[in-house]
CSV table of C-alpha atoms (C1' of nucleotides) in Angstrom, one decimal:
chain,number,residue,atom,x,y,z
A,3,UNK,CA,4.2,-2.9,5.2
A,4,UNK,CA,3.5,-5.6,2.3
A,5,UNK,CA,1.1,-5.7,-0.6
A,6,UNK,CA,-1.7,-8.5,0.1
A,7,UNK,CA,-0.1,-10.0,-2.6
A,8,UNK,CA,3.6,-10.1,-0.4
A,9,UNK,CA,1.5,-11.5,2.3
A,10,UNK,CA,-0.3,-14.2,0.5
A,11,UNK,CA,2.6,-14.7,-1.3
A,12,UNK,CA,4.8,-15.2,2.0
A,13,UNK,CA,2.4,-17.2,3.5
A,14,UNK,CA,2.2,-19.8,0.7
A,15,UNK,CA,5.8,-20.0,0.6
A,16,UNK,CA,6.1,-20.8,4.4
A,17,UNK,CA,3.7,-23.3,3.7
A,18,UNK,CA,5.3,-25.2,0.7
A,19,UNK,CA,8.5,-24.9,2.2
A,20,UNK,CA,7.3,-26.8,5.5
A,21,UNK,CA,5.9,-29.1,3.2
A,22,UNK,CA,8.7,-29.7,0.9
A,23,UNK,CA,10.6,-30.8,4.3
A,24,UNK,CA,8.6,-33.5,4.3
A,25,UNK,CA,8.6,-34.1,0.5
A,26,UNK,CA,5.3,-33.5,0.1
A,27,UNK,CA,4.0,-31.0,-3.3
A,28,UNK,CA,1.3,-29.1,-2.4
A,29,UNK,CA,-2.0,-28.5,-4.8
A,30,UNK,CA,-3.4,-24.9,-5.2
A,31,UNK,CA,-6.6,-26.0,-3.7
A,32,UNK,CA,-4.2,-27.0,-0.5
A,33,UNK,CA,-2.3,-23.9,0.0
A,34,UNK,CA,-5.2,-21.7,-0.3
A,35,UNK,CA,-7.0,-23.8,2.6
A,36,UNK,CA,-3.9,-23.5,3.9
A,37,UNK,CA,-3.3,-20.1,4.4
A,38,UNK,CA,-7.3,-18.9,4.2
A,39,UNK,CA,-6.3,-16.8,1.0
A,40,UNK,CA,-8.8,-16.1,-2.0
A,41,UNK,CA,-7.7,-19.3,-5.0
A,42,UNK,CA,-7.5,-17.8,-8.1
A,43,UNK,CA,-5.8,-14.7,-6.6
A,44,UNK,CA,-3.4,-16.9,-5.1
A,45,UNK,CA,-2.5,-19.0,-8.6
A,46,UNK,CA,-1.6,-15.8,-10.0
A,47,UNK,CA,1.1,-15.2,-6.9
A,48,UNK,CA,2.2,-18.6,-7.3
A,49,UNK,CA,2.7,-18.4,-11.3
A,50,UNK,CA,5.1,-15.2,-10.4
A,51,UNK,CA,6.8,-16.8,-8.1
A,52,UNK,CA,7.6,-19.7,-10.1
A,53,UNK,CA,8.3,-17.6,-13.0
A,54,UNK,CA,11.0,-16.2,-10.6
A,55,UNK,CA,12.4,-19.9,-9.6
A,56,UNK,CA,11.2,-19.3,-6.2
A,57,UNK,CA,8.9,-22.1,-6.2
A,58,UNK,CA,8.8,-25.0,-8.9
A,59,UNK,CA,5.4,-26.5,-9.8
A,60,UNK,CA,4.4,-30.0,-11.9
A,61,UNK,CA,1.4,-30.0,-13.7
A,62,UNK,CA,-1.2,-32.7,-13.5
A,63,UNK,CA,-2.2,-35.7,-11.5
A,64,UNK,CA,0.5,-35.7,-8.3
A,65,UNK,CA,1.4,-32.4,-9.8
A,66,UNK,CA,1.7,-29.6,-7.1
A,67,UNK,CA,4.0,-26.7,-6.1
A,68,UNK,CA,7.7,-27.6,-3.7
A,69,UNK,CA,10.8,-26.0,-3.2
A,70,UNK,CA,13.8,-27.4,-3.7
A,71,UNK,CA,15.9,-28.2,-0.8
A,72,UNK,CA,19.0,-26.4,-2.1
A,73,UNK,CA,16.7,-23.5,-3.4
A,74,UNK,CA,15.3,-23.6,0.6
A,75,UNK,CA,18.6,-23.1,2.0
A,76,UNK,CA,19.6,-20.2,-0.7
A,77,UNK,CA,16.5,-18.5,-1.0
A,78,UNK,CA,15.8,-15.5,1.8
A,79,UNK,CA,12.5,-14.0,2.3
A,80,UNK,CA,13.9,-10.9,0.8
A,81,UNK,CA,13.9,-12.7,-2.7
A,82,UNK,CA,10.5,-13.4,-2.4
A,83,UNK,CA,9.6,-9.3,-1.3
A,84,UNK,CA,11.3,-8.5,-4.0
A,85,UNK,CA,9.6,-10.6,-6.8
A,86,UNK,CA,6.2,-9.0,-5.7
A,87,UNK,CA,7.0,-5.8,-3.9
A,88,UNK,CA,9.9,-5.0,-5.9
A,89,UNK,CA,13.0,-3.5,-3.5
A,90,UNK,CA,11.1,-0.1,-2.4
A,91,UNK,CA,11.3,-1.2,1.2
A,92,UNK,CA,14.9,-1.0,0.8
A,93,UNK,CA,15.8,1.9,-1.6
A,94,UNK,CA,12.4,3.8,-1.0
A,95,UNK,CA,12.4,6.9,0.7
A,96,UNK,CA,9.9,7.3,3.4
A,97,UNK,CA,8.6,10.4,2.5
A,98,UNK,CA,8.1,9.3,-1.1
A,99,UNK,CA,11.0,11.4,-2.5
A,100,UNK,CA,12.4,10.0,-5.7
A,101,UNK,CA,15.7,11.5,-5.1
A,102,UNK,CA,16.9,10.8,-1.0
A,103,UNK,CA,20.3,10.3,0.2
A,104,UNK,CA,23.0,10.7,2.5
A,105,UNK,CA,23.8,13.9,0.3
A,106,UNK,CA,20.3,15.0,0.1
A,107,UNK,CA,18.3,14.1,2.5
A,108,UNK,CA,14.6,14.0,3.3
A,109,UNK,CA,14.1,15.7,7.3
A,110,UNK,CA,12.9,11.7,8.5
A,111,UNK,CA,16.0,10.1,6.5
A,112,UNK,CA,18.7,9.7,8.9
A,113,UNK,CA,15.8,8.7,11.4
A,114,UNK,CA,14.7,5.8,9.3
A,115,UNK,CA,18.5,4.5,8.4
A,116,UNK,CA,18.9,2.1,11.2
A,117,UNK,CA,15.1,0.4,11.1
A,118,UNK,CA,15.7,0.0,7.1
A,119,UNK,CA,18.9,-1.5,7.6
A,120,UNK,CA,17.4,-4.0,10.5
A,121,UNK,CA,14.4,-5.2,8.3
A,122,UNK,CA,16.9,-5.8,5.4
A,123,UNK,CA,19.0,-7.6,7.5
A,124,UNK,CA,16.0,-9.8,8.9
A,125,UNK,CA,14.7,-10.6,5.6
A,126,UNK,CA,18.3,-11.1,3.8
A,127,UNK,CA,19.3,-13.8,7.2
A,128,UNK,CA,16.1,-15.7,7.1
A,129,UNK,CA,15.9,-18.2,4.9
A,130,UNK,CA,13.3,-20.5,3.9
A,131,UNK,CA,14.2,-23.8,5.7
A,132,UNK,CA,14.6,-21.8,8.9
A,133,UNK,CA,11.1,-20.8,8.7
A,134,UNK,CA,10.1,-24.4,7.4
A,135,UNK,CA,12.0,-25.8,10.4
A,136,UNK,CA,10.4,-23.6,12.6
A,137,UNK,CA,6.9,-24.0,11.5
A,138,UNK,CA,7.3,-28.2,12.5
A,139,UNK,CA,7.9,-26.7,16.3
A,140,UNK,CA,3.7,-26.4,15.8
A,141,UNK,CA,3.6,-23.1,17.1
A,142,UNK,CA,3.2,-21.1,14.4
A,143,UNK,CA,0.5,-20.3,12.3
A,144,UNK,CA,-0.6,-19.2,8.6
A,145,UNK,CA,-4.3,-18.0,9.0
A,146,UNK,CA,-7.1,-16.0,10.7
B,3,UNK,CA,5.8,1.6,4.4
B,4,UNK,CA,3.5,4.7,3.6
B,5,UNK,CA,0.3,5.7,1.7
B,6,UNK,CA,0.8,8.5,-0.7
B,7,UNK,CA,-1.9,10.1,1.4
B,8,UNK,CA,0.6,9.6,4.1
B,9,UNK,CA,3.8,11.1,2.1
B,10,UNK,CA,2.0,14.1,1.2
B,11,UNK,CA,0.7,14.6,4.7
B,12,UNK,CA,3.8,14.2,6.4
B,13,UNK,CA,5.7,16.7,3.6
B,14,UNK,CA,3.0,19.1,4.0
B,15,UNK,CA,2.9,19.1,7.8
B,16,UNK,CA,6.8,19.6,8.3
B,17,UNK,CA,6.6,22.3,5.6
B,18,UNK,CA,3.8,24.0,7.6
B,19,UNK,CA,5.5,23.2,10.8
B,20,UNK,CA,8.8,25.0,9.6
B,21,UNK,CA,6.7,28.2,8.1
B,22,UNK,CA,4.7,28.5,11.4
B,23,UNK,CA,7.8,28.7,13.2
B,24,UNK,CA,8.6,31.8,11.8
B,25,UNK,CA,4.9,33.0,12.2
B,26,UNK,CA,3.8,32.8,8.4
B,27,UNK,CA,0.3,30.9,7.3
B,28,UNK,CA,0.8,29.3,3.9
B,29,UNK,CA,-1.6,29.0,1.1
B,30,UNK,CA,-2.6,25.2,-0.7
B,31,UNK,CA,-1.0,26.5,-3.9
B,32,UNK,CA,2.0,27.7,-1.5
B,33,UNK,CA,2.1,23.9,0.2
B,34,UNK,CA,1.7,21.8,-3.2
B,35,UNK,CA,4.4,23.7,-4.9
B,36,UNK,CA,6.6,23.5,-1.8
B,37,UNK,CA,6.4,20.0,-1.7
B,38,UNK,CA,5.4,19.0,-5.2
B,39,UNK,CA,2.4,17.4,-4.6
B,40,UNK,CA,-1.1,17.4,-6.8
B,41,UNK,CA,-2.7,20.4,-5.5
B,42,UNK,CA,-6.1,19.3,-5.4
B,43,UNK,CA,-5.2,16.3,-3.7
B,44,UNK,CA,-3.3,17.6,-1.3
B,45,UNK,CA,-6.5,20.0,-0.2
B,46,UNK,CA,-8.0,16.4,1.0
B,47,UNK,CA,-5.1,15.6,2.9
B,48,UNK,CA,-4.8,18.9,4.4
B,49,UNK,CA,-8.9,18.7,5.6
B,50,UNK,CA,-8.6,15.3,7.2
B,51,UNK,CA,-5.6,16.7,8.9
B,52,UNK,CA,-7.2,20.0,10.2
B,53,UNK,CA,-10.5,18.3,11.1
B,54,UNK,CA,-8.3,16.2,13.4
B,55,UNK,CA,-6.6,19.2,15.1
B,56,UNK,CA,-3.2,18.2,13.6
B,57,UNK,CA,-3.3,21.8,11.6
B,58,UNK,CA,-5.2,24.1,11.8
B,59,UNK,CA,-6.4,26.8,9.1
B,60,UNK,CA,-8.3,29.9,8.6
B,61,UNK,CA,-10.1,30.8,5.4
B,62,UNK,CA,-10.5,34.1,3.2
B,63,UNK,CA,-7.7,36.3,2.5
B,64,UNK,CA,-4.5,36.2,4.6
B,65,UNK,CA,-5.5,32.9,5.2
B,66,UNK,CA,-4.3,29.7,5.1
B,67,UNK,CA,-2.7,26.8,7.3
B,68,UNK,CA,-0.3,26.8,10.3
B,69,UNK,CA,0.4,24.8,13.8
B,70,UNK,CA,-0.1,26.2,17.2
B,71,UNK,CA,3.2,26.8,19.0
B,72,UNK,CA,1.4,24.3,21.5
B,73,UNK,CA,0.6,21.5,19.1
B,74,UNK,CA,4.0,21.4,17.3
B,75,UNK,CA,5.5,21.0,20.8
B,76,UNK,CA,3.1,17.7,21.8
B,77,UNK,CA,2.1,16.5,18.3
B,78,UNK,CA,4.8,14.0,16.9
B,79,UNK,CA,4.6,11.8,13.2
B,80,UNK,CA,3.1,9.0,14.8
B,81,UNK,CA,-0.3,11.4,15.3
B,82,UNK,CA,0.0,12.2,11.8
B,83,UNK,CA,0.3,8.5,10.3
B,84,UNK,CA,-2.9,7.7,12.4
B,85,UNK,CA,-4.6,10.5,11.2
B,86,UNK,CA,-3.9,9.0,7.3
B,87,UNK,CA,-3.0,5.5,7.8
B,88,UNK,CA,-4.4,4.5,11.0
B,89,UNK,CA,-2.2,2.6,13.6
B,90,UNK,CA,-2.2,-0.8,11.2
B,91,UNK,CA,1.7,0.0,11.0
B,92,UNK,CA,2.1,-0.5,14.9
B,93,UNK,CA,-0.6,-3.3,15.3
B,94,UNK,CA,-0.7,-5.1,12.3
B,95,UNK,CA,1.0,-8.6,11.4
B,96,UNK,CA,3.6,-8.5,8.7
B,97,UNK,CA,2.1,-11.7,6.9
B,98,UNK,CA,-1.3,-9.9,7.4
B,99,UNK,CA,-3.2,-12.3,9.5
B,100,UNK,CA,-5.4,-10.9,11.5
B,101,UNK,CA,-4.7,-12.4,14.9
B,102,UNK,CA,-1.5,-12.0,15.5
B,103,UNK,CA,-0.1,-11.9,19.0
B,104,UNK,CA,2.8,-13.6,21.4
B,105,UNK,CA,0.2,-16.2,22.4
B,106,UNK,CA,-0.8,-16.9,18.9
B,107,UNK,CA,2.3,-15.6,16.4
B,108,UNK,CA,2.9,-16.1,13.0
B,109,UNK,CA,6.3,-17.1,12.0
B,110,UNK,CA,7.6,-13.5,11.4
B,111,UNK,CA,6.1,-12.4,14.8
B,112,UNK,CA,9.2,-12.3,17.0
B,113,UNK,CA,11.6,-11.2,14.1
B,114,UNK,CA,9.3,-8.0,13.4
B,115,UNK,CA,9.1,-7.5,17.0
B,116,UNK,CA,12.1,-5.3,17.6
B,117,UNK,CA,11.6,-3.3,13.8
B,118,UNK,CA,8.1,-2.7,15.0
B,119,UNK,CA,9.3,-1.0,18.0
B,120,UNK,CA,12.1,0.9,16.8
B,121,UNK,CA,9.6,2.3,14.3
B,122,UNK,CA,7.4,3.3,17.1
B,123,UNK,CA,9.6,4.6,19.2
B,124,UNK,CA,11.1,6.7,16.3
B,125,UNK,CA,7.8,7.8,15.3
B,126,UNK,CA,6.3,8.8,18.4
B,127,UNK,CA,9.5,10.2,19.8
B,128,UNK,CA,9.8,13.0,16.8
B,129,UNK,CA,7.8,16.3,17.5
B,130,UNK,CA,6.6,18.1,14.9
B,131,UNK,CA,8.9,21.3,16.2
B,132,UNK,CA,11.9,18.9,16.4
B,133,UNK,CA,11.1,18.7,12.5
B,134,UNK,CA,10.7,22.3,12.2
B,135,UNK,CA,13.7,23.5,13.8
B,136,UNK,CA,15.9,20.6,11.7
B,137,UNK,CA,14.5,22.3,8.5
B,138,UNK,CA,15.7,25.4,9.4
B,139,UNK,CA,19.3,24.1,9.4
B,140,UNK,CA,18.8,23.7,5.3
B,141,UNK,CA,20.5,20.7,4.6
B,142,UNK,CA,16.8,18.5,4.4
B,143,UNK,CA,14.5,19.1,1.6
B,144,UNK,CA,10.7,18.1,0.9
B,145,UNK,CA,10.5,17.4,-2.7
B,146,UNK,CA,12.1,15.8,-5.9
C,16,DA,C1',-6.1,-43.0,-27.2
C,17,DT,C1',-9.0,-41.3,-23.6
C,18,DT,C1',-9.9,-39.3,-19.3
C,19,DA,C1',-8.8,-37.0,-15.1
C,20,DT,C1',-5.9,-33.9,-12.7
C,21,DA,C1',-3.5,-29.7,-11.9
C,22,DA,C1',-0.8,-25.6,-13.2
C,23,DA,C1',-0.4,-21.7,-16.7
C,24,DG,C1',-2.3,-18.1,-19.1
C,25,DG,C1',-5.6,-14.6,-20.7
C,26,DA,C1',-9.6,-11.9,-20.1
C,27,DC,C1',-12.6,-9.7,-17.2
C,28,DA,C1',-14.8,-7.6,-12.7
C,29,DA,C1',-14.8,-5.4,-8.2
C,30,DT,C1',-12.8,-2.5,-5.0
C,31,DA,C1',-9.7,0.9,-3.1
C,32,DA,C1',-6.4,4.5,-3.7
C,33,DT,C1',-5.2,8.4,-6.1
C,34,DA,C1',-6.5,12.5,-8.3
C,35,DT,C1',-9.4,16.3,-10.3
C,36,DC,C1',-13.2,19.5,-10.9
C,37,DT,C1',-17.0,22.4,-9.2
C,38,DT,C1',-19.7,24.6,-5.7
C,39,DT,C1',-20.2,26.4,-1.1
C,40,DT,C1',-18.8,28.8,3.0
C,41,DA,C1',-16.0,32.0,5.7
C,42,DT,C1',-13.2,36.1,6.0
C,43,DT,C1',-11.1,40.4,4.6
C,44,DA,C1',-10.7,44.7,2.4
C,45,DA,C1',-12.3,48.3,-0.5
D,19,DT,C1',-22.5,45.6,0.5
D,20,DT,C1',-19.6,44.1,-3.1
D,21,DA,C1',-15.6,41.9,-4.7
D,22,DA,C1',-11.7,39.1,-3.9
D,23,DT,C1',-9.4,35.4,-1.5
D,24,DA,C1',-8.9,31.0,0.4
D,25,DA,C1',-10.4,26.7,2.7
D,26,DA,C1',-14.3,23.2,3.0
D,27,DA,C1',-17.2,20.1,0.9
D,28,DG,C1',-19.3,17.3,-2.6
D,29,DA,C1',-19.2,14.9,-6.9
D,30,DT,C1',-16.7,12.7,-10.3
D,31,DA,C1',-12.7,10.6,-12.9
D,32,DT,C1',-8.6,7.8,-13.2
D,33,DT,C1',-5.5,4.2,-12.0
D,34,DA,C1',-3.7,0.4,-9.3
D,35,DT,C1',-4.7,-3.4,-6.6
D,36,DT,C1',-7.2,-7.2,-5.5
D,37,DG,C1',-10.0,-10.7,-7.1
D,38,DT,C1',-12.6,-14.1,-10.3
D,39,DC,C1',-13.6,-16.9,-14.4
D,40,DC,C1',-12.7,-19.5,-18.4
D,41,DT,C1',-9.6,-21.7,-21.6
D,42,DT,C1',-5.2,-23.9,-22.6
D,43,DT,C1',-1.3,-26.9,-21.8
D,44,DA,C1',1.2,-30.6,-19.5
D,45,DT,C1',1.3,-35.0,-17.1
D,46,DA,C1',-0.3,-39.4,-15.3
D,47,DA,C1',-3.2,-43.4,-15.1
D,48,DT,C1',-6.5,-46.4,-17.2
DNA sequence: ATTATAAAGGACAATAATATCTTTTATTAA
DNA sequence: TTAATAAAAGATATTATTGTCCTTTATAAT
């Protein structure tokens, strides 16, 4: 479905969003332990995704990685697909077909119209603090 | 959502699927061109496909591959993806944790949920004739 | 000012996916 | 039985993804 960079990248942003709640900034170090990913791999996420103003990040001593509260209620996790997966899951053909419409159409295209169309809604309706809200019920988790 | 191994596979095995219909074998140069796909490439695809009784084939002249009359009726896509991609699409956790499950869910579980099973459904509910005879109806096409 | 902390950035390494090339085996027809 | 055809198999090459390491920049505290 997702790169392992989506996933990683998902994962840490659940995680600093929970923590922003609570107005805590989050080190690397943290959010790797976190969500059991490898470190440096997961810097280089992070520095896209604060390239891309889904994060923000303060260097040095108290320094750390949030989310804003008013970019928690915007943000959807579809921004965050896109900045490392790009939109293929949305405009991608399942077949692989550059070219794939309504007017054109591969044989599985009208057959994958309606589970497209339900996982862009899902990621376009969630938004960050609901997953940061739900993550303080303590019943979800971020690794193994 | 697919491997390319997976696009190729699936292009090639509706193509073959619509050929055999009408009784004809196709050649590999026959198959890439039909679906414009790297020949040699698609040769792998096609043996990990044969080996696992999704096509079958016959060499020397006035050989090639084609489906049985019997598998095209019981095989469906979701046979195929397993063959190239394995069943990670049906099992797997979209934030890529390994345990996953109601008991112990991530917090994307329950919204994938219903996508997942959609996708199943679809998947395992299309038979490889179902494909063949759509083709024949020439408004779907396999490559560009 | 100096030191410690932590993210940003650049360069490099390992692995997996994609793709090609060559040889071998099976089958058919002349 | 020889030549031609076509898939199977093995080896290798290329590219993208995943992952690490080292240096630089920004910030805070002493």
């Amino acid at each position: 479905m997702f790169s392992k960079s989506c996933e990683y990248g998902l994962r840490a942003v659940i995680f600093i969003a929970q923590q922003s709640l609570l107005d805590t900034k989050v080190s690397l170090t943290t959010i790797s332990e976190a969500i059991d990913s490898p470190q440096a791999f997961t810097a280089k996420i992070l520095q896209q995704l604060t390239r891309n103003n889904i994060v923000s990040s303060i260097k040095g001593p108290h320094g750390g990685f949030y989310i804003e509260m008013e970019a928690m209620k915007t943000l959807n996790l579809s921004a965050v697909v896109k900045v490392l997966d790009g939109d293929d899951i949305y405009t991608g053909c399942g077949l692989g077909l550059k070219q794939c419409n309504e007017d054109k159409p591969c044989p599985l295209h009208f057959k994958f119209v309606d589970i497209r169309e339900k996982l862009k809604y899902m990621l376009e309706n969630t938004t960050l603090i609901m997953l940061a809200n739900d993550m303080e019920l303590d019943v979800f988790h971020l690794k193994t």
